[in-house]
Tab-separated table of C-alpha atoms in Angstrom:
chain	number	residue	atom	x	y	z
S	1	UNK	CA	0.000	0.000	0.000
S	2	UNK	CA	1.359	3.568	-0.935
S	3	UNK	CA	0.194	6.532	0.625
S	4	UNK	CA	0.975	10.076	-0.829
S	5	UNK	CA	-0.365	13.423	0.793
S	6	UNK	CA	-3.762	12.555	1.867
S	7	UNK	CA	-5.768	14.695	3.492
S	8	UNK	CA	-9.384	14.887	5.311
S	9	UNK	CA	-11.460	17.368	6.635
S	10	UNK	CA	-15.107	16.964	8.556
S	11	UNK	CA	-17.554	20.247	8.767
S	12	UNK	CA	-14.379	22.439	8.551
S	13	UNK	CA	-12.306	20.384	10.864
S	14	UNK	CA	-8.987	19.011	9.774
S	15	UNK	CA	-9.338	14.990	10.326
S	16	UNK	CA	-5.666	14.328	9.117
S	17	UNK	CA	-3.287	15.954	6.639
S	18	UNK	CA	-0.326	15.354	4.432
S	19	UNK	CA	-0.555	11.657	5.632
S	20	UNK	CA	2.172	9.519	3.442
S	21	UNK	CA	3.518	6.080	4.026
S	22	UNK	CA	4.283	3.277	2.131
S	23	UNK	CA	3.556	-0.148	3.772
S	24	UNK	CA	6.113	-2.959	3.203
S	25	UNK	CA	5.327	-6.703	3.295
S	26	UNK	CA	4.637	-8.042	6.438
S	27	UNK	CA	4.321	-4.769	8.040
S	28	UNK	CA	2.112	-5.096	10.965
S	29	UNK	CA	1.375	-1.307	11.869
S	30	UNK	CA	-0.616	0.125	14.744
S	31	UNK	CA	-2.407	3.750	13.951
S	32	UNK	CA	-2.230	6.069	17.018
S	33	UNK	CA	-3.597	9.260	17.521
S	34	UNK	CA	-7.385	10.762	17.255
S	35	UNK	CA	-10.413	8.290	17.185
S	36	UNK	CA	-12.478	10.131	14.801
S	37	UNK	CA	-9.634	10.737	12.208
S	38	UNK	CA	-8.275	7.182	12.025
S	39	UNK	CA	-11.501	6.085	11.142
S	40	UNK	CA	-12.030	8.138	8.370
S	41	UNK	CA	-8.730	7.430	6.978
S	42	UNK	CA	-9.481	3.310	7.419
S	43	UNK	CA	-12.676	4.472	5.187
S	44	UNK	CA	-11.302	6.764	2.866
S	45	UNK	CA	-8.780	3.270	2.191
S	46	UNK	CA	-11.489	1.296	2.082
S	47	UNK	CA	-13.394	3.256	-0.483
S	48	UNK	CA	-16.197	4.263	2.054
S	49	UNK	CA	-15.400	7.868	1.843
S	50	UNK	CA	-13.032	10.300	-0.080
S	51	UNK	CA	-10.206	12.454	0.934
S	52	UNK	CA	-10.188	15.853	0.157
S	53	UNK	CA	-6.713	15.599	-1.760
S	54	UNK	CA	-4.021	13.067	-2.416
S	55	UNK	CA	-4.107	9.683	-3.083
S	56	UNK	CA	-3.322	5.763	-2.186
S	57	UNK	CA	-2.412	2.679	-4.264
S	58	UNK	CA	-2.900	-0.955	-3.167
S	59	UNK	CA	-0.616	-3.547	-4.680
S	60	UNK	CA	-1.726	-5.598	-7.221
S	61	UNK	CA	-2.010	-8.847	-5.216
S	62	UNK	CA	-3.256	-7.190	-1.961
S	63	UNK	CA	-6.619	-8.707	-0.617
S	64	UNK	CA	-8.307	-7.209	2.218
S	65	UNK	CA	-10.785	-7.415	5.269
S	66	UNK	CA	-11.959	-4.961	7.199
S	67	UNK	CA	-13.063	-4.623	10.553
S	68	UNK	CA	-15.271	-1.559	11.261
S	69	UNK	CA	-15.794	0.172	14.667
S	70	UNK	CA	-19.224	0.470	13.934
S	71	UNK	CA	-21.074	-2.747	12.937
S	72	UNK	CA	-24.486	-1.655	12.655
S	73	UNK	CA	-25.322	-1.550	9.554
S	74	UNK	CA	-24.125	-5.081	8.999
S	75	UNK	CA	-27.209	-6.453	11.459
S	76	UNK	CA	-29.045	-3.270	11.421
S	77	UNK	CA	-33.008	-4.837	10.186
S	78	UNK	CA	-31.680	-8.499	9.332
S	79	UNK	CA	-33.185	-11.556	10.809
S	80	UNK	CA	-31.036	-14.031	9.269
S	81	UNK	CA	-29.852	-16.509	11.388
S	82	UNK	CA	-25.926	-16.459	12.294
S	83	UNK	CA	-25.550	-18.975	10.129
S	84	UNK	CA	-27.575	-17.680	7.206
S	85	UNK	CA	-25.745	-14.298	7.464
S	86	UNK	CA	-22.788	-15.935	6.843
S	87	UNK	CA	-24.203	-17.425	3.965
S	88	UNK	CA	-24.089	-13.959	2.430
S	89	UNK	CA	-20.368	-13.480	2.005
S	90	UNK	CA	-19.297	-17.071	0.929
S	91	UNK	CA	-19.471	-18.888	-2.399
S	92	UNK	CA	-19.754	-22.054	-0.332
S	93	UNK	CA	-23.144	-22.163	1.401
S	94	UNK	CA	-22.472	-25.409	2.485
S	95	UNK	CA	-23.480	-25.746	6.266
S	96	UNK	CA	-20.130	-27.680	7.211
S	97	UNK	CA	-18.032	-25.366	5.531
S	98	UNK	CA	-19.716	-22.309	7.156
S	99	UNK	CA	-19.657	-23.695	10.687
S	100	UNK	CA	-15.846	-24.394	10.462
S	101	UNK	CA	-15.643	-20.639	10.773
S	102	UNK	CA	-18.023	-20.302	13.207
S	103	UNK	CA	-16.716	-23.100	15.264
S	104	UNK	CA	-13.484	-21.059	16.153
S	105	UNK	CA	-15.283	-17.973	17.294
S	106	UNK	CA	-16.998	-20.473	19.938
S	107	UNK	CA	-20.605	-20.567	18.105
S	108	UNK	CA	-21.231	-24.540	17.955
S	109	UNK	CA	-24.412	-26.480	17.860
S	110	UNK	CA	-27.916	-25.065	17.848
S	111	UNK	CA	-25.951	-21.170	18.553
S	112	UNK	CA	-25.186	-21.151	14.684
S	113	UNK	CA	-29.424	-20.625	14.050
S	114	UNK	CA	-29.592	-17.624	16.761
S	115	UNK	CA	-31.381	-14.357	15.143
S	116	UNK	CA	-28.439	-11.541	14.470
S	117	UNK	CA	-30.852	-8.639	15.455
S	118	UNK	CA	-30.794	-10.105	19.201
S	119	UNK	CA	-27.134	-10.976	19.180
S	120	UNK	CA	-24.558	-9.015	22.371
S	121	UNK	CA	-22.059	-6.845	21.130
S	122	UNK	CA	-19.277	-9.601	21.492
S	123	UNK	CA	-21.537	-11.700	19.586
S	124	UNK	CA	-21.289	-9.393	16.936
S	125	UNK	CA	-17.529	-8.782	17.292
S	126	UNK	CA	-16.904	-12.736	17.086
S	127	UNK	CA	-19.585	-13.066	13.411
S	128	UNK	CA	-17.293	-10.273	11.925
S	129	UNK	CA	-14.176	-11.741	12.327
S	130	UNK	CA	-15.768	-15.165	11.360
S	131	UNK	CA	-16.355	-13.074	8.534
S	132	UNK	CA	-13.219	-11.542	7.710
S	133	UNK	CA	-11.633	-15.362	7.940
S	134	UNK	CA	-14.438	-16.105	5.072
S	135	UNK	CA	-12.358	-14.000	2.667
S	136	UNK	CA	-8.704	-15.095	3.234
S	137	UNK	CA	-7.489	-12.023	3.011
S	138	UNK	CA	-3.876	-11.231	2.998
S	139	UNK	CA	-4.117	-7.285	4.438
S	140	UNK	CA	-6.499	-6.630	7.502
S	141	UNK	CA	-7.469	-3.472	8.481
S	142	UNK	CA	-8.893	-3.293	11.897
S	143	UNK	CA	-10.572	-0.725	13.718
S	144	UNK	CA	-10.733	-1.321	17.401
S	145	UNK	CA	-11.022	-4.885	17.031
S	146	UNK	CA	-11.157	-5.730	20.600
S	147	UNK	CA	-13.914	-3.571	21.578
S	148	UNK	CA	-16.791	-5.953	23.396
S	149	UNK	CA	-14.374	-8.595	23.767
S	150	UNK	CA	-13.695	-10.612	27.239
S	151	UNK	CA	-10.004	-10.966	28.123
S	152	UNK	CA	-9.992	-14.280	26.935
S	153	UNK	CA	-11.120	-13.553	23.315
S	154	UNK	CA	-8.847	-10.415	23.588
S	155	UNK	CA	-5.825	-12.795	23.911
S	156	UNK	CA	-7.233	-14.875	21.482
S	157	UNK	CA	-7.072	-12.227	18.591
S	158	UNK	CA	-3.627	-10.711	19.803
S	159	UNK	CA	-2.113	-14.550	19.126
S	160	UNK	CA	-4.169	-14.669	16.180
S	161	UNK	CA	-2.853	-11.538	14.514
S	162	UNK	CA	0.833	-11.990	15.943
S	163	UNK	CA	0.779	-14.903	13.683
S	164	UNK	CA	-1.237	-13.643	10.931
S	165	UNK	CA	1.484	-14.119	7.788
S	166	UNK	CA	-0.431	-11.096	5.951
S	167	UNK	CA	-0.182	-7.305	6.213
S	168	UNK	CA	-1.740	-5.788	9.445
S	169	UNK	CA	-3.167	-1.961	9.985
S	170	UNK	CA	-4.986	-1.667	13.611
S	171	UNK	CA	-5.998	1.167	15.974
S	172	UNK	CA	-6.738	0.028	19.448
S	173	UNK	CA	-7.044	1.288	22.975
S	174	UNK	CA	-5.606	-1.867	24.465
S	175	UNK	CA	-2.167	-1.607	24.814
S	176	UNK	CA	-1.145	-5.390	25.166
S	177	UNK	CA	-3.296	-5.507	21.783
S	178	UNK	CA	-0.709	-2.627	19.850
S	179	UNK	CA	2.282	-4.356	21.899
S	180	UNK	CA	1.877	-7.731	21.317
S	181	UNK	CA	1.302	-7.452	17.119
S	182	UNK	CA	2.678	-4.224	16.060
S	183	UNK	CA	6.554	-3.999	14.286
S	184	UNK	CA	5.416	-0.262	13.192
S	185	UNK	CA	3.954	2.865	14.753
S	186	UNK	CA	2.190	5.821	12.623
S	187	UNK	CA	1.049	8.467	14.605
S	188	UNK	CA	-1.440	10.837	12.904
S	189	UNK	CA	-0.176	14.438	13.997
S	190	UNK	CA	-1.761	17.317	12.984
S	191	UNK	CA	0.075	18.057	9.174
S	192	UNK	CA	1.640	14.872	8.466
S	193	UNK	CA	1.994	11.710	10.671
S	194	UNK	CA	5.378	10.401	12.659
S	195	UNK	CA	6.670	6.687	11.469
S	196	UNK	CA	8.760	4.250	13.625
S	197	UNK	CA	9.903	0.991	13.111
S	198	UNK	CA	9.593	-1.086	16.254
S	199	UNK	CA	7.252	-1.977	19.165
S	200	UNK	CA	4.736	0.022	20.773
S	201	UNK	CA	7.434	-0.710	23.661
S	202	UNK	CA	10.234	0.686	22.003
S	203	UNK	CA	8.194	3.460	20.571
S	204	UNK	CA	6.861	4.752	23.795
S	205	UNK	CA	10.938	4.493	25.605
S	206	UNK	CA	11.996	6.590	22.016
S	207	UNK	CA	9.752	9.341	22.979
S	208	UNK	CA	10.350	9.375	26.602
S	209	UNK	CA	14.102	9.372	25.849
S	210	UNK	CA	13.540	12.306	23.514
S	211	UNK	CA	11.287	14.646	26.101
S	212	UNK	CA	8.451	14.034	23.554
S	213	UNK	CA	6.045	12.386	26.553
């Protein structure tokens, strides 16, 4: 993925600006810095929304999943069964095919046919990641992935995304989360962002050792 210059505003307000990176393979890089403005730019990538100027290339063999913050309008009005709303993003409809999916995000037996429009928020989280596995992807972009998680299923996505083979772009609040899977830190400043290569560790040891925190 190349970046070059992009920049987004919101009713007047300057999201982010001059943002420009270039992400190599096997980069696994955790977005810091304002809420609201890294999840414009995971939409603008993603084709949701436009920047104002600039631009971004993906690489010609880049596929991608995308986690959201905001789910809603994934379940928003559907009555589908777990099950049958997985039907919706795979070619194979095949129950035994779906349900492998579903079996590692701990929905087994009769919890496969329970209505989405009365599913928890971890319910939720857990049927968008079985999604995301769906598509194979080999770039995931992830916006506060562990929000209405339990520790355990927190742990369970940091191991799954340290090993992830692929290309990695999060924004979290939980800092075992950026620790554990990050090798890169981009943080969005206000004309341009700051780029390190290393842990959230080593980034946050860089800045105290510079007077920067």
């Amino acid at each position: 993925l190349t970046v070059t210059d992009l920049s987004k505003s919101l009713n007047g307000e300057s999201l982010f600006k001059n943002v420009s990176f270039t992400v190599l393979k096997g980069d696994k890089i955790a977005l810091l810095g304002d809420e609201l403005a890294i999840t414009n730019f995971f939409k603008v990538l993603m084709e949701e929304q436009e920047a104002d100027s600039g631009s971004f290339k993906w690489g010609i063999s880049i596929t991608k999943s995308y986690y959201p913050k905001d789910n809603i309008e994934y379940f928003e009005n559907c009555h589908d069964s777990i099950l049958d709303w997985m039907r919706r993003y795979s070619k194979d409809q095949t129950e035994t095919y779906l349900r492998g999916f579903l079996g590692r995000m701990l929905f087994s037996a009769d919890s496969v046919f329970k209505e989405v429009s009365v599913l928890s928020g971890g319910e939720k989280a857990r049927c968008m990641f079985s999604r995301m596995m769906l598509f194979g992807s080999n770039f995931l972009l992830l916006d506060q992935p562990t929000n209405h998680l339990d520790l355990e299923s927190i742990t369970a996505v940091n191991n799954g995304l340290r090993d992830f083979k692929g290309n990695v772009m999060l924004y979290s609040h939980d800092y075992e989360t950026i620790n554990t899977v990050a090798t890169r830190i981009i943080e969005f400043k206000e004309d341009g962002i700051y780029d390190f290569s290393g842990t959230y560790e080593e980034y946050l040891a860089y800045k105290k050792e510079k007077g920067l925190i």
